[in-house]
Short mmCIF file of C-alpha atoms and ligand atoms in Angstrom, two decimals:
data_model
loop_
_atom_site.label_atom_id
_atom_site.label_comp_id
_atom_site.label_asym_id
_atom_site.label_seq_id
_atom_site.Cartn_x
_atom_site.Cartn_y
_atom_site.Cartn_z
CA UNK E 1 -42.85 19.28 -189.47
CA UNK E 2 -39.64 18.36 -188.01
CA UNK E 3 -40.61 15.02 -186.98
CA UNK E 4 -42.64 14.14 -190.10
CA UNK E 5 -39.29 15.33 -192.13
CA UNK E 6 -37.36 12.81 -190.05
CA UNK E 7 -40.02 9.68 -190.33
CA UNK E 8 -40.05 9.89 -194.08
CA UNK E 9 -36.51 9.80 -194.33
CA UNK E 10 -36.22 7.25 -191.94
CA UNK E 11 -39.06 4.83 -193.59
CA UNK E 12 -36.60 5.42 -196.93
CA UNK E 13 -33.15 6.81 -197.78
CA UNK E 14 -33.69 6.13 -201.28
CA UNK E 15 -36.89 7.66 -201.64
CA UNK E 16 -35.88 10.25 -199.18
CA UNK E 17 -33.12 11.26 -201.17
CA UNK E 18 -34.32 11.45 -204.39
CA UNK E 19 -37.46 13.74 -203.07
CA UNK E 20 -35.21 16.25 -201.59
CA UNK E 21 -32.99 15.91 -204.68
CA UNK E 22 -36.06 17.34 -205.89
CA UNK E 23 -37.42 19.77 -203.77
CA UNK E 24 -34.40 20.94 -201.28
CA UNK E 25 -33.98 25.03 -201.71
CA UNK E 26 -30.47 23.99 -202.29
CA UNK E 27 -30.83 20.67 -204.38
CA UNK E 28 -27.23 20.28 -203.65
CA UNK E 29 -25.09 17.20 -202.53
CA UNK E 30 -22.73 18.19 -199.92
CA UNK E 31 -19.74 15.65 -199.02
CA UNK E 32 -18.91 15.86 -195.11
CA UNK E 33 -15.06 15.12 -194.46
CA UNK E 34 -14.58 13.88 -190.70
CA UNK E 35 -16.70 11.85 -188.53
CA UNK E 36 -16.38 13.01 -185.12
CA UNK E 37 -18.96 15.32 -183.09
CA UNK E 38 -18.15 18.06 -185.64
CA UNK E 39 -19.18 15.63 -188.82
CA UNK E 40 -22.14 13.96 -187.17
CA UNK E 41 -23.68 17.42 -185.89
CA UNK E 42 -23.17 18.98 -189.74
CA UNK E 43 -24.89 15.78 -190.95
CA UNK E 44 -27.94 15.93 -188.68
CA UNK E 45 -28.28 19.28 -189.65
CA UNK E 46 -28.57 18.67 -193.17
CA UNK E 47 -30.45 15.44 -192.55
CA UNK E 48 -33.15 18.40 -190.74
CA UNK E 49 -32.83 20.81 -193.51
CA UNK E 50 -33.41 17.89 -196.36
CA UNK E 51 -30.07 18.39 -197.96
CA UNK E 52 -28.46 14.97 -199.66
CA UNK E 53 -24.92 14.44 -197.94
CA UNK E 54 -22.31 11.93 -197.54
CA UNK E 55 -19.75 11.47 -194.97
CA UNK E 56 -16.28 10.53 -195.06
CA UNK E 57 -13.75 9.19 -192.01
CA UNK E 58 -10.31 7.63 -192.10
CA UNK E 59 -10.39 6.44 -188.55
CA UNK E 60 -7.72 8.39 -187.40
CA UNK E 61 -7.76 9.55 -184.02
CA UNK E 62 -10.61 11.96 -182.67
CA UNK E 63 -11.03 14.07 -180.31
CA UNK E 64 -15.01 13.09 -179.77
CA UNK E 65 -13.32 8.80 -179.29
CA UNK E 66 -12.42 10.54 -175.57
CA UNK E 67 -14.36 14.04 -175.02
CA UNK E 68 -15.90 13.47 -171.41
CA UNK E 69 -18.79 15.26 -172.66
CA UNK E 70 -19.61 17.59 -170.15
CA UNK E 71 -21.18 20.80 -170.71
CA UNK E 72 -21.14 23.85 -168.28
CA UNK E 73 -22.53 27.32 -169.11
CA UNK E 74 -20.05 29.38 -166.89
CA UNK E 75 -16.50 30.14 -167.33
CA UNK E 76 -14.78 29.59 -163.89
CA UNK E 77 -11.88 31.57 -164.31
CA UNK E 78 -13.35 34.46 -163.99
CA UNK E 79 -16.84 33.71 -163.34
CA UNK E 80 -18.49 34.74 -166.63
CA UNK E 81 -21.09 33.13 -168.72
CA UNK E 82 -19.35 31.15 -171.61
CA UNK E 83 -19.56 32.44 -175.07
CA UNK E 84 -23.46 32.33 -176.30
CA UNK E 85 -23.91 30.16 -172.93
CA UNK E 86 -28.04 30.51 -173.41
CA UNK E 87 -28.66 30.06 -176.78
CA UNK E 88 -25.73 27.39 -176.78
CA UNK E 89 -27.71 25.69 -174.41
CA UNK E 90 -31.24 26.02 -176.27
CA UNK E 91 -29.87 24.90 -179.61
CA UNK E 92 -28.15 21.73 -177.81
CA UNK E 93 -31.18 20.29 -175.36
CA UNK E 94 -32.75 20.79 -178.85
CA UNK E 95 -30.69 18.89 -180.89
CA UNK E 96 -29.26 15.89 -178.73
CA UNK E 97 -33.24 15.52 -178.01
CA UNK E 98 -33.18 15.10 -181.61
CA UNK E 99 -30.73 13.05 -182.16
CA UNK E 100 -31.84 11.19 -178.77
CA UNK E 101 -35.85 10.50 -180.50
CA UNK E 102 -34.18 9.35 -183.83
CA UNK E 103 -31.78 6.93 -182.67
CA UNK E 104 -33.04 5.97 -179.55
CA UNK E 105 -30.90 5.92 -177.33
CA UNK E 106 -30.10 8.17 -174.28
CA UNK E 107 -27.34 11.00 -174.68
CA UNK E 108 -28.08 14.18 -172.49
CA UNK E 109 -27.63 13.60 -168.89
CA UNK E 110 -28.23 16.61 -166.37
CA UNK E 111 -25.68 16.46 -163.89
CA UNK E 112 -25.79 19.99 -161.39
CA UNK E 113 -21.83 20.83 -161.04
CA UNK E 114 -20.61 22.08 -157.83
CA UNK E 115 -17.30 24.35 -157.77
CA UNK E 116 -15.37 24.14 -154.94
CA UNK E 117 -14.04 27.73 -153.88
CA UNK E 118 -10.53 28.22 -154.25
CA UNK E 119 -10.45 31.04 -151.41
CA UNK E 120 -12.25 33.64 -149.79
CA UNK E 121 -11.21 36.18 -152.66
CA UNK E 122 -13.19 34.22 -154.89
CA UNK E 123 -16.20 33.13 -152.75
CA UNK E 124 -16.98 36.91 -152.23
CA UNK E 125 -16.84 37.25 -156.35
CA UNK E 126 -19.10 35.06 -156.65
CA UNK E 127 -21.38 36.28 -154.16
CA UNK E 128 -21.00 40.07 -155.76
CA UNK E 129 -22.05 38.37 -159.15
CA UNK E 130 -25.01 37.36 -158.18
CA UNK E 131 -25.42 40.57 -156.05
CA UNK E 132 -25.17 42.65 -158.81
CA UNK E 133 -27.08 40.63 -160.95
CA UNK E 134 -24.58 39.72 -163.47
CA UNK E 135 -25.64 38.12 -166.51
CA UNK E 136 -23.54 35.01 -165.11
CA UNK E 137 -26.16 34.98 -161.90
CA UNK E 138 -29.08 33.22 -164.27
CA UNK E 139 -26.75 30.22 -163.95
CA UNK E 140 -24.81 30.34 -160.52
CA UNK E 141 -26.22 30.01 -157.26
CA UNK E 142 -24.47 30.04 -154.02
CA UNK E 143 -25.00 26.88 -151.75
CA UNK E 144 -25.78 27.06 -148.43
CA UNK E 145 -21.99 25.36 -146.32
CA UNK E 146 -22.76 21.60 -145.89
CA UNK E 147 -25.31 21.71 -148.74
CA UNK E 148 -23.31 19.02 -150.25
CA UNK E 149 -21.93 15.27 -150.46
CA UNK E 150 -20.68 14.24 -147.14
CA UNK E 151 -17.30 13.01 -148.74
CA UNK E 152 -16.58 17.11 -150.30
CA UNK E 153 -14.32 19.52 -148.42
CA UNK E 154 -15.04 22.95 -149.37
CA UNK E 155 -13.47 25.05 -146.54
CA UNK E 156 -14.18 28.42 -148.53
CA UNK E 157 -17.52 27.35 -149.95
CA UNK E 158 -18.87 26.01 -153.05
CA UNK E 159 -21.26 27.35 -155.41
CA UNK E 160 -23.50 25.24 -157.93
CA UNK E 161 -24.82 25.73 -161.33
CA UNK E 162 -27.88 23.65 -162.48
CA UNK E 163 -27.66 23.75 -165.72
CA UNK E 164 -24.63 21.44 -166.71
CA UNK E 165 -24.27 17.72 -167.20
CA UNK E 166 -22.56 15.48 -169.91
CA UNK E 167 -23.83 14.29 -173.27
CA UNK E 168 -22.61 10.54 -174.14
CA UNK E 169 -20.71 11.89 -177.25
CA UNK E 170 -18.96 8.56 -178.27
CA UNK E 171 -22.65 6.86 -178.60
CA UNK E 172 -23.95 9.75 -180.11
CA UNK E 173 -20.78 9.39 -182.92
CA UNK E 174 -21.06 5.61 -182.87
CA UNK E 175 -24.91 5.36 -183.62
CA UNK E 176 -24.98 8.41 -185.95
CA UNK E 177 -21.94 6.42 -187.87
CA UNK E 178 -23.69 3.37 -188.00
CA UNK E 179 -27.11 5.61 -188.86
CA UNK E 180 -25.32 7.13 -192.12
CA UNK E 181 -24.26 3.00 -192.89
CA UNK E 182 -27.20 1.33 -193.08
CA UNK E 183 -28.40 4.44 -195.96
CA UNK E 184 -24.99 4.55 -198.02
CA UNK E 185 -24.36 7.63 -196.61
CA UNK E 186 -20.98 7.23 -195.37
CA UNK E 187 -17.69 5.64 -196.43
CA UNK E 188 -14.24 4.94 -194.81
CA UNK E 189 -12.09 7.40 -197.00
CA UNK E 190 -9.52 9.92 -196.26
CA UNK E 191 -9.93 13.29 -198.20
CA UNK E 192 -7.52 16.09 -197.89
CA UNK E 193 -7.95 20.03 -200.08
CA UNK E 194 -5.47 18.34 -202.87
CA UNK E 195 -8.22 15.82 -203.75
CA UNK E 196 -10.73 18.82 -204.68
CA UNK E 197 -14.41 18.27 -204.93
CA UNK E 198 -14.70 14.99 -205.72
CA UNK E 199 -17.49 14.14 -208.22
CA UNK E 200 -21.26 14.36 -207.83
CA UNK E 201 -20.87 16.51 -204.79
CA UNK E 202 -21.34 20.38 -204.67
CA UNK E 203 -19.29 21.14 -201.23
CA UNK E 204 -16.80 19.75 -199.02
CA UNK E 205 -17.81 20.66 -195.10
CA UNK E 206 -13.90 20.56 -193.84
CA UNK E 207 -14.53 18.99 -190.04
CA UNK E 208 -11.49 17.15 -190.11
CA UNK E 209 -10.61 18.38 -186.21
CA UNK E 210 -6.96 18.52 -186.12
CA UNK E 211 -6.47 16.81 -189.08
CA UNK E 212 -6.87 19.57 -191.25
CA UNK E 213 -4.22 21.68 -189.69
CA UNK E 214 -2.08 21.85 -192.75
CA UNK E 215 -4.80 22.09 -195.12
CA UNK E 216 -5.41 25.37 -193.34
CA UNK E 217 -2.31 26.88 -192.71
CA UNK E 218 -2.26 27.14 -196.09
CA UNK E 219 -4.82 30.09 -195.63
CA UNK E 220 -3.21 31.17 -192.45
CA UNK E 221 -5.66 29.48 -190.06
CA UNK E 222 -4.12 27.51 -187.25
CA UNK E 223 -6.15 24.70 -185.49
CA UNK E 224 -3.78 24.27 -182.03
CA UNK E 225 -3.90 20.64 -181.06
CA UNK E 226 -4.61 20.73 -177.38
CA UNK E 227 -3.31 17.29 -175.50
CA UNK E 228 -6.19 15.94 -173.15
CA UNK E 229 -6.82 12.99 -171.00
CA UNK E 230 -9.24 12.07 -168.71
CA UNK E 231 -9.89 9.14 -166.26
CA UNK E 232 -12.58 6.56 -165.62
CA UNK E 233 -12.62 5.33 -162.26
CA UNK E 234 -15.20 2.22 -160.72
CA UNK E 235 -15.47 3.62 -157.10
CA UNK E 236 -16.83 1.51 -154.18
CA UNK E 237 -18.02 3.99 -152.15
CA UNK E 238 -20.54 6.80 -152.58
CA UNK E 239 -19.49 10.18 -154.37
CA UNK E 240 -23.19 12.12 -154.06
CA UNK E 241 -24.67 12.73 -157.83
CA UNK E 242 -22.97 16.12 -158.83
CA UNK E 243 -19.84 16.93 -160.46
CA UNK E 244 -17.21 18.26 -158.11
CA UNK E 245 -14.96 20.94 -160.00
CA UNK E 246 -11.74 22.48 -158.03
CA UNK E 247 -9.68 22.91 -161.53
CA UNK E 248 -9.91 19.36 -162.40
CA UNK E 249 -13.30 17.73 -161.98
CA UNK E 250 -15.07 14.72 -160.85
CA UNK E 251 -18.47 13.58 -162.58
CA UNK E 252 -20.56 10.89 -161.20
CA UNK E 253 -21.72 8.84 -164.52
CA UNK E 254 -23.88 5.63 -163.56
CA UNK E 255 -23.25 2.32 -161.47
CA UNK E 256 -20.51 3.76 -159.62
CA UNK E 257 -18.68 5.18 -162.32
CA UNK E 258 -16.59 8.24 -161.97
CA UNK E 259 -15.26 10.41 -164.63
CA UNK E 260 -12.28 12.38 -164.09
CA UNK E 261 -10.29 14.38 -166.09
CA UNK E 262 -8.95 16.37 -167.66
CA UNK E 263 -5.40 17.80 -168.61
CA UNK E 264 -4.12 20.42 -170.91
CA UNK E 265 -1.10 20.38 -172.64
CA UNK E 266 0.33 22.75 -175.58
CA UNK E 267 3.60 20.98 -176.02
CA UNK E 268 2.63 17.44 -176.45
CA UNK E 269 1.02 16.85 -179.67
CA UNK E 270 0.26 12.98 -179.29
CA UNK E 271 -3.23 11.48 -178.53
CA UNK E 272 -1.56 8.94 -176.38
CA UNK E 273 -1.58 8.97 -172.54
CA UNK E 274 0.96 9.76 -170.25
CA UNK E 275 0.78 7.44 -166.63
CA UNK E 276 2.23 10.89 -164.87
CA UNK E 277 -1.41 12.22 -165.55
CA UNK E 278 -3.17 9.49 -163.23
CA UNK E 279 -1.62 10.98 -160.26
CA UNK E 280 -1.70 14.58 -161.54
CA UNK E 281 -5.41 13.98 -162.00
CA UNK E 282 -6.55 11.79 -158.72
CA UNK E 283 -4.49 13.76 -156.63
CA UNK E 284 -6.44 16.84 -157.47
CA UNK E 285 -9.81 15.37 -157.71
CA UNK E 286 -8.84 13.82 -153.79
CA UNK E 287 -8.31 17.34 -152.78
CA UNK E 288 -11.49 18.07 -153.09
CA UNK E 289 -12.94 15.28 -150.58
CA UNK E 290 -12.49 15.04 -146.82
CA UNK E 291 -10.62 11.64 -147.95
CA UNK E 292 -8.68 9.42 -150.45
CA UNK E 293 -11.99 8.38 -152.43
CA UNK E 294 -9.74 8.09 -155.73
CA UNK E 295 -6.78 5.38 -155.97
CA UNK E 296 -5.23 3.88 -159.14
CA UNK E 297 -6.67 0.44 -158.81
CA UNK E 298 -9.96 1.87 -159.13
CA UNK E 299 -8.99 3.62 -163.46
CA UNK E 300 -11.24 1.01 -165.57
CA UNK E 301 -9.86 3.52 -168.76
CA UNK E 302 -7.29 6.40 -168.90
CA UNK E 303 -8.18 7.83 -172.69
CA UNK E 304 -5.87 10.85 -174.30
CA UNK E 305 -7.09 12.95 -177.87
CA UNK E 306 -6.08 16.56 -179.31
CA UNK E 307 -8.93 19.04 -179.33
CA UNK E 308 -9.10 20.95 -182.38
CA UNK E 309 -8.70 24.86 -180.76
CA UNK E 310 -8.26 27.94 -182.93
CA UNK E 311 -6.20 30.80 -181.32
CA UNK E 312 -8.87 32.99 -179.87
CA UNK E 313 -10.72 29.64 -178.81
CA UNK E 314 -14.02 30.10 -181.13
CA UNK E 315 -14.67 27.80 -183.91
CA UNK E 316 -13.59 28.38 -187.37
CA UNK E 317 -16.72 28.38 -189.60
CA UNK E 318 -18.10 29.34 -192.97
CA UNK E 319 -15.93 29.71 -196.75
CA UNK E 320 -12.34 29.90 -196.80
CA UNK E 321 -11.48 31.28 -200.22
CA UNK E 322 -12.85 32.99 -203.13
CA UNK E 323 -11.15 30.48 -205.44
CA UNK E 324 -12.22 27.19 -203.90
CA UNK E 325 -15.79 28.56 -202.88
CA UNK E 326 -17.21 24.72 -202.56
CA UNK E 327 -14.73 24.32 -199.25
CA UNK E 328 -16.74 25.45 -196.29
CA UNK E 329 -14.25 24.84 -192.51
CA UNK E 330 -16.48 23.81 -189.38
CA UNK E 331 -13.02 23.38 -186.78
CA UNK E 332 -11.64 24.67 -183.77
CA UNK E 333 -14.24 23.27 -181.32
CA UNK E 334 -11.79 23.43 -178.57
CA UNK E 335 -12.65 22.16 -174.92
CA UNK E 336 -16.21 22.75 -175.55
CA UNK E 337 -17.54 20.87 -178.68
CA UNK E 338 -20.40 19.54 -177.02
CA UNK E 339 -21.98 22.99 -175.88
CA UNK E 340 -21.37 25.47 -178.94
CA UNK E 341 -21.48 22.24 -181.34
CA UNK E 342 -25.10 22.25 -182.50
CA UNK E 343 -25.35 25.93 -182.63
CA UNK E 344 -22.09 26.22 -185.03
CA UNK E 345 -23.47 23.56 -187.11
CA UNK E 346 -26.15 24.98 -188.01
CA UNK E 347 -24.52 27.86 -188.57
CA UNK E 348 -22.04 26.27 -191.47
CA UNK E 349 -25.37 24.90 -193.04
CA UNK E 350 -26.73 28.13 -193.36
CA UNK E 351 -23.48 29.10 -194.84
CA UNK E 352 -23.13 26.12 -197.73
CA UNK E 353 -26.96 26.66 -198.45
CA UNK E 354 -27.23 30.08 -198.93
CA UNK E 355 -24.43 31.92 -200.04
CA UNK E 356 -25.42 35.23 -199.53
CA UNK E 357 -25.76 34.66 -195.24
CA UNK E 358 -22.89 36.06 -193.57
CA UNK E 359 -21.74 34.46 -190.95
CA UNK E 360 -21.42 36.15 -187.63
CA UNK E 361 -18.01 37.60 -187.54
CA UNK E 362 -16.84 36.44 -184.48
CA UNK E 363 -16.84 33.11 -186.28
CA UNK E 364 -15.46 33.86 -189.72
CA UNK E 365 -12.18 32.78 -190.74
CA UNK E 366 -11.33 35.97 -191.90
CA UNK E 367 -10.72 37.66 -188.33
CA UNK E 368 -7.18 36.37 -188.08
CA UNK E 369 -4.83 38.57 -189.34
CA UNK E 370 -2.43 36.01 -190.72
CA UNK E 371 -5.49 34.72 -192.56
CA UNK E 372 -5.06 34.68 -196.13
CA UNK E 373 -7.85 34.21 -199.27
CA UNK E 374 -5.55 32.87 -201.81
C1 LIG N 401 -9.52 14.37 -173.08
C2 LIG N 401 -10.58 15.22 -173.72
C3 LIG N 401 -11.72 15.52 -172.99
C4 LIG N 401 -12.70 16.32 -173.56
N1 LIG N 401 -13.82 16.58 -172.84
C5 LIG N 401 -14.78 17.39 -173.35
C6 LIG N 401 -15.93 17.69 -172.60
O1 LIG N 401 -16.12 17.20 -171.47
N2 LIG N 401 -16.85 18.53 -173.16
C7 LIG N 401 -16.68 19.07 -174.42
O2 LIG N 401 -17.54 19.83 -174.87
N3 LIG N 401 -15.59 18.79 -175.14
C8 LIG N 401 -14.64 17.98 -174.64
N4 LIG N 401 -13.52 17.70 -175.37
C9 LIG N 401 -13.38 18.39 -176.67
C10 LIG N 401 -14.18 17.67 -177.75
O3 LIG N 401 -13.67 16.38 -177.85
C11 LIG N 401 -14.04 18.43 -179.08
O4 LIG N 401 -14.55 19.75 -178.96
C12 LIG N 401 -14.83 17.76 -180.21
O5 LIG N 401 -14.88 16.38 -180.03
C13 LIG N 401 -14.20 18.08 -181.55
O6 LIG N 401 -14.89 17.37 -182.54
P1 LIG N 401 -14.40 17.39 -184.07
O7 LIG N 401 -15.36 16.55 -184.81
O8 LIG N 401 -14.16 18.79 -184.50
O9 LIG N 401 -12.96 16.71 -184.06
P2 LIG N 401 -12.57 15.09 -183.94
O10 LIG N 401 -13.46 14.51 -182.93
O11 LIG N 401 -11.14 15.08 -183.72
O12 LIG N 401 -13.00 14.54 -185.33
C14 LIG N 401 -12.24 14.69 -186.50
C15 LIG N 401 -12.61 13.56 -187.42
O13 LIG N 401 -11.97 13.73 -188.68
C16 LIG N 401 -11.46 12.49 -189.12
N5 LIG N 401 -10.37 12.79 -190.05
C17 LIG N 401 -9.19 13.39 -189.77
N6 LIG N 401 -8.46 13.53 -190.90
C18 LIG N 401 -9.21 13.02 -191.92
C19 LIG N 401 -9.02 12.89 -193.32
N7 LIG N 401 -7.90 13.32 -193.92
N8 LIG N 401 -10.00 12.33 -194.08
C20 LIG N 401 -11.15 11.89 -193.49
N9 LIG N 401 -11.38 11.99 -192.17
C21 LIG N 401 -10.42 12.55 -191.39
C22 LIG N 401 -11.02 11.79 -187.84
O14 LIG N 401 -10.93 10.40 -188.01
C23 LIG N 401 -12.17 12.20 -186.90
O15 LIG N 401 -13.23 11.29 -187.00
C24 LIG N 401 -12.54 16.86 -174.86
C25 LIG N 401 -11.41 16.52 -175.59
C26 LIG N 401 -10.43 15.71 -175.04
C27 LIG N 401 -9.22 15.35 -175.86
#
């Protein structure tokens, strides 16, 4: 049904259009404001669900222009399975697939990740997670000393986790842009709350990353811009085919390309780079190899953006206020877009097309107590 749904509006936008006009449960027209990975899941969505939408982007700076776009189920710090990990996963294999039939072109890459022990306190953590059985232990295994690339240094150990890897988020954006083009579905135009709901349009989806952070302070909700950067590297000699984590990671990508990255920063609210973080960065990833494989003359691009993050690092999703009830937020996708992306999507389309679906409360924007419905 899905794929039938997606031919017909593929052999005709027009057409297409007009029929869900038509028939849609909703036979609304929702106007998407932001065009990063937030704005082109929200529109896939709808495209899915047979809801007319256009999207809007000023071409400021986004977070998705630089996201490495790996994904990674567990939470290292204290070896826990991130928020939702499994059905995170499910709904994303599902929808880059998607996304990866329609526009034909290859996004999801499965790339096993290897974390590199810290110290024995840790190592024997990890071991008693999967001893107990921990939810965490469906995703972490622990490898077998040597069962690496030659080049790692693990003196502690290393464990791996299978399901991870990298979606190519800037082709994903690019092609979905270009996708919305072609059908008059998209339009270089800035929109912030003051502009209201512009004719012909029954919604705004807000997924303006950090660029709606006043718009929503006005309600009390704070999207923290969180400095990033991350490295591209051209390396001549072999680096085995899994990412290497110790803190900072390394992912293999293709032809000898090496990913590196990234950096966090609270006090530097720029998406510019800083040179300090090429050493801060290689330095660390080197630590993690038996020698110097990284060097400076090997960066082919150092990129820099500001994740959108809310406080308590979940995204901000559904209606804001009772007197603007056409705004819906979709924000605060923090360090991990790519992975809880689809799933919160579709969650935000559930809210703008039916009103009376409450959206899971660890999501809504009314858990913050400086939030404010007025
Ligand atoms: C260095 C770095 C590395 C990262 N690596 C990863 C990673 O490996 N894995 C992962 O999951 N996540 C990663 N992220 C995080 C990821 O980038 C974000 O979670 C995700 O891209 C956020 O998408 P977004 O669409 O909400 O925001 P953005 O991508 O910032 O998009 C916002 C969009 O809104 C537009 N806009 C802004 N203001 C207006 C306006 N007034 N009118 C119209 N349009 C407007 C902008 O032009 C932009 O297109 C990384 C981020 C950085 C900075």
């Amino acid at each position: 049904m899905r794929l039938l749904l997606l031919k017909r509006w593929d052999a005709s936008w027009g057409f297409w259009s007009r029929y869900n006009r038509l028939r849609s449960m909703s036979d609304k027209r929702i106007l998407i404001v932001g065009d990063g990975l937030a704005g082109t899941l929200v529109a896939w969505e709808l495209l899915e669900q047979g809801v007319d939408f256009v999207v809007w982007g000023d071409g400021s700076p986004a977070a998705s222009d630089v996201a490495a776009g790996m994904f990674n189920p567990v939470s290292f710090r204290r070896i826990l399975p991130v928020w939702h990990a499994q059905e995170h996963l499910d709904s994303a294999r599902t929808r880059y697939a998607a996304c990866e039939s329609h526009l034909g072109v290859k996004l999801w890459h499965d790339v096993a990740l290897l974390r590199i022990f810290p110290d024995a306190a840790y190592a024997a953590q990890w071991d008693e997670r999967i001893a107990e059985q921990h939810p965490v232990s469906a995703f972490i295994e622990r490898c077998d000393d040597g069962n690496w690339h030659e080049s790692i240094s693990a003196p502690y150990g290393a464990g791996r986790i299978r399901e991870a890897g990298w979606v190519d988020v800037q082709t994903l954006v690019k092609k979905s842009r270009e996708f919305w083009q072609q059908r008059q579905a998209w339009s270089p135009t800035r929109w912030n709350i003051d502009d209201g709901l512009p004719e012909g349009f029954d919604a705004v989806v807000d997924c303006r990353g950090v660029g709606a952070k006043s718009d929503l302070l006005r309600y009390g909700l704070e999207v923290r811009p969180n400095q990033g950067e991350v490295l591209t590297l051209q390396v001549p000699s072999a680096v085995g085919v899994e990412t290497v984590n110790n803190v900072t990671w390394a992912m293999p990508i293709a032809g000898g390309q090496v990913r590196i990255g990234s950096t966090y920063r609270w006090d530097f609210m720029e998406p510019t780079v800083l040179d300090a973080s090429q050493s801060v960065l290689l330095d660390k990833a080197n630590a993690a190899r038996e020698n110097k494989l990284f060097s400076r003359d090997q960066i082919t691009e150092h990129r820099a953006g500001l994740r959108p993050a809310s406080p308590d690092r979940r995204p901000l999703v559904g209606r804001v206020a009772d007197a603007i009830p056409w705004y819906i937020v979709c924000n605060g996708w923090g360090t991990r877009g790519v992975l809880i992306g689809p799933r919160t999507a579709a969650w935000t389309i559930q809210s703008v097309l039916d009103a009376s679906w409450e959206v899971p409360a660890e999501v809504r924007p009314n858990r913050f107590r400086t939030f404010t419905n007025n």
